[in-house]
Short mmCIF file of N, CA, C and O in Angstrom, two decimals:
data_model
loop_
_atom_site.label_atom_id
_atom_site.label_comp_id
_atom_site.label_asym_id
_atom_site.label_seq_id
_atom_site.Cartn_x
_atom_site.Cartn_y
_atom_site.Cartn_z
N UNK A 93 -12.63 6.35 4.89
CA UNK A 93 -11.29 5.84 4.68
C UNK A 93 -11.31 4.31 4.82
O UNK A 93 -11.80 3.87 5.86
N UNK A 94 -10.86 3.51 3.97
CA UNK A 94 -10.18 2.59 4.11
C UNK A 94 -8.97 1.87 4.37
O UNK A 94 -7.98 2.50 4.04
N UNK A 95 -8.78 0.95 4.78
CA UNK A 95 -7.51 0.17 4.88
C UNK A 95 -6.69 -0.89 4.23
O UNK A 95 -6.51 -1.87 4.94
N UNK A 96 -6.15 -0.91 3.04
CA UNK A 96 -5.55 -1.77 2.55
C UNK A 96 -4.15 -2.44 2.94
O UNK A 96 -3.17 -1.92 3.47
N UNK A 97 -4.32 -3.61 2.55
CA UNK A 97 -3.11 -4.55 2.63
C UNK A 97 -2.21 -4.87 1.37
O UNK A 97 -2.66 -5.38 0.34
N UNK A 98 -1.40 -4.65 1.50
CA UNK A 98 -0.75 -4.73 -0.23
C UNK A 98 -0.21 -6.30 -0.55
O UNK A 98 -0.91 -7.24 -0.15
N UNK A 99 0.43 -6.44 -0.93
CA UNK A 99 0.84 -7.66 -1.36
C UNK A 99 1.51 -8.15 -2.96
O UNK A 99 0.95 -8.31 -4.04
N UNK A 100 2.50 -8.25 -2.69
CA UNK A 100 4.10 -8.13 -3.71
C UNK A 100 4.24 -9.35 -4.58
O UNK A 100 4.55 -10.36 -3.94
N UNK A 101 4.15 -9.45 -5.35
CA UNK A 101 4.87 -10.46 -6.14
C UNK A 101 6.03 -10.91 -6.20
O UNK A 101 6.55 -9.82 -6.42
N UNK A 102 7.15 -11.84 -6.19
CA UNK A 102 8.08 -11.87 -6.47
C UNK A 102 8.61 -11.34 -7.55
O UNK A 102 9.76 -10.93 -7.43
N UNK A 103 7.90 -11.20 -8.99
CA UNK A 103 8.47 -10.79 -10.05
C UNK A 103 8.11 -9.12 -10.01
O UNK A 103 6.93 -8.78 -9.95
N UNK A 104 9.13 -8.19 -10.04
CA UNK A 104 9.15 -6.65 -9.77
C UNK A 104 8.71 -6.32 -10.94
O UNK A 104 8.80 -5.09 -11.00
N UNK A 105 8.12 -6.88 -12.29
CA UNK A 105 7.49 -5.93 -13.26
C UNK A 105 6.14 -5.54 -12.85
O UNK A 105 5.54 -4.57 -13.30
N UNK A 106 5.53 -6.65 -11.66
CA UNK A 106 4.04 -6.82 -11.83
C UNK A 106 3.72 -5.83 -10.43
O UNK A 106 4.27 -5.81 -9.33
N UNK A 107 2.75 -5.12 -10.92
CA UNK A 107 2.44 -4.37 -9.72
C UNK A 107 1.59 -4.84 -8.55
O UNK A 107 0.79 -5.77 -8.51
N UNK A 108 1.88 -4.14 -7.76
CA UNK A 108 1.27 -4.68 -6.39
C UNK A 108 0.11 -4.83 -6.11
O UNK A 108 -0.43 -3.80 -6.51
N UNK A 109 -1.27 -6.04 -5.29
CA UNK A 109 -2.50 -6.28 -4.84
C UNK A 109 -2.88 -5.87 -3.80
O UNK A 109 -2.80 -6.35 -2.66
N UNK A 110 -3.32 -4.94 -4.20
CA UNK A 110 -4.03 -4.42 -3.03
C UNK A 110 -5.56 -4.80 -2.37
O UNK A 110 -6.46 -4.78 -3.21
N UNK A 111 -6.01 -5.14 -0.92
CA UNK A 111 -6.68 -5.97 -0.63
C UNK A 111 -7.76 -5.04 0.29
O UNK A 111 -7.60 -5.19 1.50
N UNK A 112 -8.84 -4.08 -0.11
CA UNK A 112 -9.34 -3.79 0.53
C UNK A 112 -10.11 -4.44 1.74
O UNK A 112 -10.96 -5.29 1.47
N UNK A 113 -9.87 -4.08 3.16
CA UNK A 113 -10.35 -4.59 4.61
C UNK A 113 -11.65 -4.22 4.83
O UNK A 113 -11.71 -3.27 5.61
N UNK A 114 -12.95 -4.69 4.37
CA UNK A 114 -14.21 -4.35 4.28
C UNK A 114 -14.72 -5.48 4.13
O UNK A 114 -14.18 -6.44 3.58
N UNK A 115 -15.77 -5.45 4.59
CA UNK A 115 -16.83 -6.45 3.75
C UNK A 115 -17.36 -6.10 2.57
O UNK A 115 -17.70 -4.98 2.19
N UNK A 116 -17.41 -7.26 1.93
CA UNK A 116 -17.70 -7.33 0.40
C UNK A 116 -18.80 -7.73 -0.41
O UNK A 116 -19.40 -8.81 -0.46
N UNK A 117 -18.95 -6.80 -0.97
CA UNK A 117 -20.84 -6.31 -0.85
C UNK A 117 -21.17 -7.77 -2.23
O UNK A 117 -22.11 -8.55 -2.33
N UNK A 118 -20.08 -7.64 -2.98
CA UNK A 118 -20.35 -9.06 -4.13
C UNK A 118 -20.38 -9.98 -3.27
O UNK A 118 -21.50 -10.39 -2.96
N UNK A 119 -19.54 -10.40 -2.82
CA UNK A 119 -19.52 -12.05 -1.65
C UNK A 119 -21.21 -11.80 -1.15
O UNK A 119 -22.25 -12.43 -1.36
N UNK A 120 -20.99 -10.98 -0.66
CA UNK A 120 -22.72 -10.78 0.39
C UNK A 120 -24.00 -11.21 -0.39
O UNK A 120 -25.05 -11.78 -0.08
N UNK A 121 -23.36 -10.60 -1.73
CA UNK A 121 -24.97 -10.77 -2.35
C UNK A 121 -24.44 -12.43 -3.50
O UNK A 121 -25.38 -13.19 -3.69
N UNK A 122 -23.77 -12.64 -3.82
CA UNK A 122 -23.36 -13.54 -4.77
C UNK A 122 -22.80 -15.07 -4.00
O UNK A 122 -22.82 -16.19 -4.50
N UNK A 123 -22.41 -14.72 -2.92
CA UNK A 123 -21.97 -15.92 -2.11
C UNK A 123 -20.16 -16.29 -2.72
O UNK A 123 -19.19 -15.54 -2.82
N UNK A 124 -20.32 -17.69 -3.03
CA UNK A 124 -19.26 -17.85 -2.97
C UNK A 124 -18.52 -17.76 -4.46
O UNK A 124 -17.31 -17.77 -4.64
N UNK A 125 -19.37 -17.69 -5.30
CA UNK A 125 -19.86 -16.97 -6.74
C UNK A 125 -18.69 -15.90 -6.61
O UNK A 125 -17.58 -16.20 -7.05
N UNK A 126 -18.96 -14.41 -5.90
CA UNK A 126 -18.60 -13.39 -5.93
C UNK A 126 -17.22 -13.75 -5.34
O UNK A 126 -16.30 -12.97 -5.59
N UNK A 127 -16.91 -15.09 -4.42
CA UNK A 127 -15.06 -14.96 -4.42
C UNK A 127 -14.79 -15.69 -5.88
O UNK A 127 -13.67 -15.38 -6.27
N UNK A 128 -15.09 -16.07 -6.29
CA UNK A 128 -14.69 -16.68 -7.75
C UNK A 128 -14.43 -15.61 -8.81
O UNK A 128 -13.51 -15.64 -9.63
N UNK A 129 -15.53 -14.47 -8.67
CA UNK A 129 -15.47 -13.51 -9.39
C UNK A 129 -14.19 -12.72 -8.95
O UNK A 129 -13.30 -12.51 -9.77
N UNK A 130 -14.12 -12.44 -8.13
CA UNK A 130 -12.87 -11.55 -7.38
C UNK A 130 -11.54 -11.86 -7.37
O UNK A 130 -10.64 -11.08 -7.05
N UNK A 131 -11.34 -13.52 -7.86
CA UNK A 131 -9.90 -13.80 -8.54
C UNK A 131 -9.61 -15.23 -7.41
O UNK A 131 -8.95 -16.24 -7.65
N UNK A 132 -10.20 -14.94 -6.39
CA UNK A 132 -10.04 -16.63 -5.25
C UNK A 132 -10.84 -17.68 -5.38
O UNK A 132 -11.80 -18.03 -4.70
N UNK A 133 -10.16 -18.32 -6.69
CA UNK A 133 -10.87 -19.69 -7.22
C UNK A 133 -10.55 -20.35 -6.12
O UNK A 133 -11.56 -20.47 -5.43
N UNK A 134 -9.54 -20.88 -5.59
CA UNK A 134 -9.69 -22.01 -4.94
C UNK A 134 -10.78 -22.03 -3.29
O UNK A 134 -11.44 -22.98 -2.87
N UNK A 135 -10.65 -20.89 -2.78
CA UNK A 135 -11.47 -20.58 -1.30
C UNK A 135 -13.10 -20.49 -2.11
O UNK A 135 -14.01 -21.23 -1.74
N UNK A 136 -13.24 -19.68 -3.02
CA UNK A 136 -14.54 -19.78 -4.14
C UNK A 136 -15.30 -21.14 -4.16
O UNK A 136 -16.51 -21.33 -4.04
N UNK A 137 -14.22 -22.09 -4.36
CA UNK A 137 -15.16 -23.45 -5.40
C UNK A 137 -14.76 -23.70 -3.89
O UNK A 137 -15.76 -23.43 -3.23
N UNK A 138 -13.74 -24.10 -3.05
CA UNK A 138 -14.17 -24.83 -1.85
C UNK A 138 -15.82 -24.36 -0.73
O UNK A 138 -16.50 -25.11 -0.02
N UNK A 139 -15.95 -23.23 -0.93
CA UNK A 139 -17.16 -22.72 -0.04
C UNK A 139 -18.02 -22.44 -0.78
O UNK A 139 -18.74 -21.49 -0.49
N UNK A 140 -18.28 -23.32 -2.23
CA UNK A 140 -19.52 -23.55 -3.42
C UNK A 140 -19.80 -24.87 -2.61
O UNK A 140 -20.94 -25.19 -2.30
N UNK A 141 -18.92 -25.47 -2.34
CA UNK A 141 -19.15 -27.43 -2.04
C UNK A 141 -19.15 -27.43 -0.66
O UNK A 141 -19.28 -28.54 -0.13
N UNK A 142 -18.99 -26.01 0.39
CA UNK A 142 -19.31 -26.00 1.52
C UNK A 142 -21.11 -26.06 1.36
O UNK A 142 -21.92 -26.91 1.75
N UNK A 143 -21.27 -24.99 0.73
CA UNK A 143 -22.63 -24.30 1.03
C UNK A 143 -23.31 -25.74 0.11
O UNK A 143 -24.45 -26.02 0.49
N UNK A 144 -22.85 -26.53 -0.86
CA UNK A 144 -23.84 -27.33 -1.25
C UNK A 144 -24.14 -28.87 0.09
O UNK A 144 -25.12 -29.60 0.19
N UNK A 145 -22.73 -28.86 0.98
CA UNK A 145 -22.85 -29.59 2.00
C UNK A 145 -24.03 -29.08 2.95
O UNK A 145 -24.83 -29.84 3.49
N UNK A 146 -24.03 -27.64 3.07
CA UNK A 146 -24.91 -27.07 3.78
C UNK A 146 -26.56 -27.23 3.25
O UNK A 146 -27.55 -27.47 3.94
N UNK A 147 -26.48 -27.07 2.13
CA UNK A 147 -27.76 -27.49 1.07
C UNK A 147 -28.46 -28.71 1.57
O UNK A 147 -29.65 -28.74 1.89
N UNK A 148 -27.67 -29.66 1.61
CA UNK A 148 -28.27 -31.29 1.43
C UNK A 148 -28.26 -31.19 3.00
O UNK A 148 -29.36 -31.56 3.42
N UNK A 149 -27.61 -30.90 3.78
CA UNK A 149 -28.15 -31.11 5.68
C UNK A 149 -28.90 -30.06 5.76
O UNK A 149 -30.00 -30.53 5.47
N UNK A 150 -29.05 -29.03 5.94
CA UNK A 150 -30.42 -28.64 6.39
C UNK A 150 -31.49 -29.31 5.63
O UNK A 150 -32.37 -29.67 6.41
N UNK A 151 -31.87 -29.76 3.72
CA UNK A 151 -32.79 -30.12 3.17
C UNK A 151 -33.32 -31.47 4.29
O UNK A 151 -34.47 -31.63 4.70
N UNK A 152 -32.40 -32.14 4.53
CA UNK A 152 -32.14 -33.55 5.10
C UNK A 152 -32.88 -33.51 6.64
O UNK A 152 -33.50 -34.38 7.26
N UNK A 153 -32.52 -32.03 6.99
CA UNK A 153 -33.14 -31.85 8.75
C UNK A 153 -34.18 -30.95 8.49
O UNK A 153 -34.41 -30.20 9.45
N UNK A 154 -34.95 -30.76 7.42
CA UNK A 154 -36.37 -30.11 7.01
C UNK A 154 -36.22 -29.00 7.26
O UNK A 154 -36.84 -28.44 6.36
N UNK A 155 -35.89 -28.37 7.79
CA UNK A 155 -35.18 -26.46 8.19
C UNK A 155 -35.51 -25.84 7.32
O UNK A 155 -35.67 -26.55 6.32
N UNK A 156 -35.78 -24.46 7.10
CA UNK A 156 -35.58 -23.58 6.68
C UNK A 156 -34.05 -23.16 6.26
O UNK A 156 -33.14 -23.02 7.08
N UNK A 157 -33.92 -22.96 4.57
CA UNK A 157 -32.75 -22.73 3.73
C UNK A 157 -32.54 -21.65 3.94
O UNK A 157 -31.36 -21.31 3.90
N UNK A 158 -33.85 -20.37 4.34
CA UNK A 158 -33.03 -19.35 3.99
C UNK A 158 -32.04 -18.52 4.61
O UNK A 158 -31.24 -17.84 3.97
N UNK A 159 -32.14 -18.60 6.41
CA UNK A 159 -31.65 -18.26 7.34
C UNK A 159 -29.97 -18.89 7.14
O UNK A 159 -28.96 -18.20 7.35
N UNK A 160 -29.96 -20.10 6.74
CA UNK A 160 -28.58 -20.53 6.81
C UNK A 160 -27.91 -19.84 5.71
O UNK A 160 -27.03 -19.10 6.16
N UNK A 161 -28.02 -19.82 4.12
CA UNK A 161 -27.67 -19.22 3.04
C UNK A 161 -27.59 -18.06 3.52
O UNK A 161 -26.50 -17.55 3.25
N UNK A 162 -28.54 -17.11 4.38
CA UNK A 162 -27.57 -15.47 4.56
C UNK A 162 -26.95 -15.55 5.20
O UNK A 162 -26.28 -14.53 5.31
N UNK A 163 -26.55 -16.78 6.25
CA UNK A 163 -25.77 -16.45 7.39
C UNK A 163 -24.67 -16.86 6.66
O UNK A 163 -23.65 -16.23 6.92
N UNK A 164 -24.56 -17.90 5.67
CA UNK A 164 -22.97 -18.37 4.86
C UNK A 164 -22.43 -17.16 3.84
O UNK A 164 -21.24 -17.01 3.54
N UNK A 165 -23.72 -16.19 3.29
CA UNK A 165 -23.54 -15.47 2.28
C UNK A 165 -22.23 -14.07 3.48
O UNK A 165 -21.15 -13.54 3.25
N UNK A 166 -23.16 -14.04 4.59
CA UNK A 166 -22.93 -13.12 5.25
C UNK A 166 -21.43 -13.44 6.05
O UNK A 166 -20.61 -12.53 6.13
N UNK A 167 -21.17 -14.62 6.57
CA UNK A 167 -19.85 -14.92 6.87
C UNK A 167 -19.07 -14.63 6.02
O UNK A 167 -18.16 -13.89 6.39
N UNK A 168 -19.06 -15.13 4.42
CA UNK A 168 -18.23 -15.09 3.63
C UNK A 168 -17.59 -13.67 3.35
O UNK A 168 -16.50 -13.25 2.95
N UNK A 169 -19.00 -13.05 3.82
CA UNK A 169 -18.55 -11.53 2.96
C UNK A 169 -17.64 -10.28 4.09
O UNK A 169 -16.96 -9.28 3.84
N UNK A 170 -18.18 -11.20 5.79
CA UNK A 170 -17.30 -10.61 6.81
C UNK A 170 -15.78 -11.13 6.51
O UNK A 170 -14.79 -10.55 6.94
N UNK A 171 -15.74 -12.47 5.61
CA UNK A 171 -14.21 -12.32 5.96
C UNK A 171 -13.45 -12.76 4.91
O UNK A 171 -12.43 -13.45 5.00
N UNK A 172 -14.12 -12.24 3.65
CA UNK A 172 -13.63 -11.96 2.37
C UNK A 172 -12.12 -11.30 1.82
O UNK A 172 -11.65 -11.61 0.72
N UNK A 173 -11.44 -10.35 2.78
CA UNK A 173 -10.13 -10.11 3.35
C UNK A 173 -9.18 -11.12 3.37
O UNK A 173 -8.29 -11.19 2.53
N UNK A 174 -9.32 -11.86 4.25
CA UNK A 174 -8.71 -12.62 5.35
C UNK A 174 -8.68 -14.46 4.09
O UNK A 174 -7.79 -15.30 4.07
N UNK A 175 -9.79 -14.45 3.40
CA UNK A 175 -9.92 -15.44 2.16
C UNK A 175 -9.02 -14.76 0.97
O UNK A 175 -8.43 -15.57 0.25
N UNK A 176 -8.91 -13.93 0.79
CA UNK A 176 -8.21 -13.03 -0.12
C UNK A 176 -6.79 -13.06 0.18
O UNK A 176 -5.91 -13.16 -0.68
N UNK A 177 -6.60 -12.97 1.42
CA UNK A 177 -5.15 -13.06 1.82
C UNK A 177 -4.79 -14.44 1.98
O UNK A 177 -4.00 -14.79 1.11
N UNK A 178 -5.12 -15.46 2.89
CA UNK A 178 -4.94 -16.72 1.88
C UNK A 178 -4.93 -16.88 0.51
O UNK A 178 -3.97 -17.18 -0.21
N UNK A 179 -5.46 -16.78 0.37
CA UNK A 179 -5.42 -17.24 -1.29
C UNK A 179 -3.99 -16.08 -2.23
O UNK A 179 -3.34 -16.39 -3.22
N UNK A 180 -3.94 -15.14 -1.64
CA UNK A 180 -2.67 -14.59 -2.17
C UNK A 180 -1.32 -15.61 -1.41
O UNK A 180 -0.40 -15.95 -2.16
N UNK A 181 -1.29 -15.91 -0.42
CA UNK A 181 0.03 -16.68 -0.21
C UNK A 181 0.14 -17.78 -0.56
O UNK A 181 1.11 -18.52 -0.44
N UNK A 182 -0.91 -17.99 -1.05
CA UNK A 182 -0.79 -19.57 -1.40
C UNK A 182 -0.33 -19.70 -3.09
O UNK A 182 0.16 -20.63 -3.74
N UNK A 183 -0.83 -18.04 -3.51
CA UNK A 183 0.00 -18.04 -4.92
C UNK A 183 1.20 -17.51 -5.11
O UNK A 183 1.68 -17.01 -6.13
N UNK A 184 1.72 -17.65 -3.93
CA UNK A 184 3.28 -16.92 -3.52
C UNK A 184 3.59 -15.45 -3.62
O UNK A 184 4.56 -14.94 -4.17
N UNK A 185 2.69 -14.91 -3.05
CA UNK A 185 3.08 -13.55 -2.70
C UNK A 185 3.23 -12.96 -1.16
O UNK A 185 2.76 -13.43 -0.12
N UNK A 186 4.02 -11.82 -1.33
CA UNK A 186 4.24 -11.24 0.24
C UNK A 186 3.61 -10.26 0.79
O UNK A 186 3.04 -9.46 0.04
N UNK A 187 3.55 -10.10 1.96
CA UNK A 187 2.43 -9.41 2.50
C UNK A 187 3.23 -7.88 2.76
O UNK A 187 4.23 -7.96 3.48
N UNK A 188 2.90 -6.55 2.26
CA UNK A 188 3.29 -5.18 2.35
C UNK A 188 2.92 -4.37 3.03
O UNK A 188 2.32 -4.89 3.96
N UNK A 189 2.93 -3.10 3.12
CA UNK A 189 2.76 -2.16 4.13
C UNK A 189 1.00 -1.88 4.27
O UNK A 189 0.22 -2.27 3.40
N UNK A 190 0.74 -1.43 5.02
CA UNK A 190 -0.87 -1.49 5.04
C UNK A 190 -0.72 -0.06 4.73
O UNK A 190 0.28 0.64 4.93
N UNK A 191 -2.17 0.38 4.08
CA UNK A 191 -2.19 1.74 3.43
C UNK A 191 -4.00 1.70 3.85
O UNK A 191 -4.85 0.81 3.90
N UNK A 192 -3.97 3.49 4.16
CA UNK A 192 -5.13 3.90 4.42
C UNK A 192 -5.45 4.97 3.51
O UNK A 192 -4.52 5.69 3.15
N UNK A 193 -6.49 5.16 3.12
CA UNK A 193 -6.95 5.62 1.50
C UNK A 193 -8.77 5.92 1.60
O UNK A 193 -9.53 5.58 2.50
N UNK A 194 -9.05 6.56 0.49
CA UNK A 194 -10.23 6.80 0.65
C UNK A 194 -10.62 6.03 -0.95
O UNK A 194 -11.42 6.76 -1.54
N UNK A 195 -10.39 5.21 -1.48
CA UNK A 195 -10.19 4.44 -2.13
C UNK A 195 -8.99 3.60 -3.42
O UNK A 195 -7.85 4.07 -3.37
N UNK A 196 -9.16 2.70 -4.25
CA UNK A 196 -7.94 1.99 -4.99
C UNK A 196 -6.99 3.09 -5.36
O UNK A 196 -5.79 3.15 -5.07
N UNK A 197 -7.58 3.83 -5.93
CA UNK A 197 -6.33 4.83 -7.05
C UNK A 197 -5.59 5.52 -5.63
O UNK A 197 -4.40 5.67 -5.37
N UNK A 198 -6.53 5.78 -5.03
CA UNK A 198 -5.39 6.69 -3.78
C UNK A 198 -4.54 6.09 -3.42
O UNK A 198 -3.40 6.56 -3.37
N UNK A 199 -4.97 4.32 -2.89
CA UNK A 199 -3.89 3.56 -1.84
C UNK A 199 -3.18 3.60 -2.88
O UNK A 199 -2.05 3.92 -2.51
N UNK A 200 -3.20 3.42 -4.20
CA UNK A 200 -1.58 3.07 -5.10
C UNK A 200 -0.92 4.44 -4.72
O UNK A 200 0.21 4.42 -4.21
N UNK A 201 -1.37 5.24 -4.86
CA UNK A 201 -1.04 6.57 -4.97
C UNK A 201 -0.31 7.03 -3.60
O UNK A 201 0.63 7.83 -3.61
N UNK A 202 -0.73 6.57 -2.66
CA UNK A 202 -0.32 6.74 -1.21
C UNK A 202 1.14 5.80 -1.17
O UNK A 202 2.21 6.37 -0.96
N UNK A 203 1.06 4.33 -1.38
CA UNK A 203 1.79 3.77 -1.43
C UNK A 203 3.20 4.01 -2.26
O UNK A 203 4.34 3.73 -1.88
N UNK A 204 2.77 4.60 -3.49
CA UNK A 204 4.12 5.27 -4.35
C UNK A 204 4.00 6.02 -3.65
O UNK A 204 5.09 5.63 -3.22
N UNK A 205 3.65 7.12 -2.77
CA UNK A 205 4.51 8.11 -2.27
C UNK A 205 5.63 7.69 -0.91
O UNK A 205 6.60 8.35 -0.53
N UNK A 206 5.18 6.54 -0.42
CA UNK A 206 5.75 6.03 1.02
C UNK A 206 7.12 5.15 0.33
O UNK A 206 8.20 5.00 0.90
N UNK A 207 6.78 4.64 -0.94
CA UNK A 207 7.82 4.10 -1.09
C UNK A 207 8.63 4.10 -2.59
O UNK A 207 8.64 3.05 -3.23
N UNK A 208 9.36 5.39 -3.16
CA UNK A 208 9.43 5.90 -4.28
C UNK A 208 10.30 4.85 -5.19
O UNK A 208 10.40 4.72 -6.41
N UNK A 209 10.71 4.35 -4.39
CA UNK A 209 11.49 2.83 -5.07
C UNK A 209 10.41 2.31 -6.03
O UNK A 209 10.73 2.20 -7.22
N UNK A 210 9.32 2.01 -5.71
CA UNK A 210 8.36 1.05 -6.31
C UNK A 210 7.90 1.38 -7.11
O UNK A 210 7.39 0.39 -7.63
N UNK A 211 7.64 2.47 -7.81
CA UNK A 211 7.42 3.14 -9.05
C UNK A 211 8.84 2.70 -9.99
O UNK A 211 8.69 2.35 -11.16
N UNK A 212 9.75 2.73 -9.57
CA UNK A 212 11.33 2.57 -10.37
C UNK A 212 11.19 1.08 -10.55
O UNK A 212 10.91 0.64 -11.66
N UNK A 213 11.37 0.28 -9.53
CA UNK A 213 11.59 -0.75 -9.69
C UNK A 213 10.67 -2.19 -10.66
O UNK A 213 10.98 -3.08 -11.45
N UNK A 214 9.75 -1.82 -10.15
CA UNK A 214 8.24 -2.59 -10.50
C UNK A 214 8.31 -2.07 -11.60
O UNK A 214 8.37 -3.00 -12.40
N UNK A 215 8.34 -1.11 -12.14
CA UNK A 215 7.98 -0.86 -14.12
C UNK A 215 6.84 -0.01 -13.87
O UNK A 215 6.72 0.47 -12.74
N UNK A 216 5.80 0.30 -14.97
CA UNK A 216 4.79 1.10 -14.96
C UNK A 216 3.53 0.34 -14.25
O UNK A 216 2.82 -0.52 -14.78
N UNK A 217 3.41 0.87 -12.90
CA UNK A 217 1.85 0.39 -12.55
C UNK A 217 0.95 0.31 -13.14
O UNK A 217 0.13 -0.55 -12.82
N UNK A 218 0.74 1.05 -14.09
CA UNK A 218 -0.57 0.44 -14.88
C UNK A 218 -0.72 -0.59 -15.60
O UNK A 218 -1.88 -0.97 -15.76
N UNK A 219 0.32 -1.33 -16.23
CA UNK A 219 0.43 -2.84 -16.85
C UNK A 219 -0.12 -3.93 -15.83
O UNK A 219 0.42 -4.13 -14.74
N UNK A 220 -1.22 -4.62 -16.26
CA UNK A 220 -1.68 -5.53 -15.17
C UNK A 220 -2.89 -6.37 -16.24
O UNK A 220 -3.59 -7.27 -15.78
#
């Protein structure tokens, strides 16, 4: 089971984001790549120009690259959530009921049942 966080748009045609609470196996392996891919350009390209800050000081203090790159790949991907949810308020959305699910189609599915309004109101969930 998982735990999602939803998150509303102001405009009621568009259906709701749901934010699975996991670590994120793209971030992990792709870095900051994989938040770019996942729709959080701006936390994405800021922790591309982290990790290239990180690049040029360790090159600079002769270190070993690779230990630091999994540990940034691996931060990113512990809190890939929490970057996700920034980056949703910052595109003006609100934060919704948390839903537990054994994956996406369920939490929608769970969520229209907790709240039968949102099927009416919002329009057809599948437009996106």
């Amino acid at each position: 089971m998982t735990t999602y966080t939803t998150w509303f748009r102001a405009d009621d045609r568009r259906p709701p984001v749901l934010v699975a609470e996991r670590l994120s196996w793209r971030v992990l392996l792709l870095g900051w790549l994989g938040l770019v891919i996942q729709g959080s350009w701006i936390a994405g390209l800021l922790a591309g120009a982290g990790s290239l800050v990180l690049l040029s000081a360790v090159q600079t203090a002769h270190l070993p690259l690779l230990p630091f790159w999994a540990g940034l790949h691996l931060l990113l991907a512990l809190c890939t959530p929490d970057i996700r949810a920034w980056e949703l308020r910052l595109n003006g959305l609100a934060a919704g009921p948390i839903v537990v699910a054994q994956g996406h189609e369920a939490a929608m599915l769970r969520l229209l049942e907790r709240n039968p309004t949102l099927a009416r109101t919002r329009g057809n969930m599948a437009e996106a």
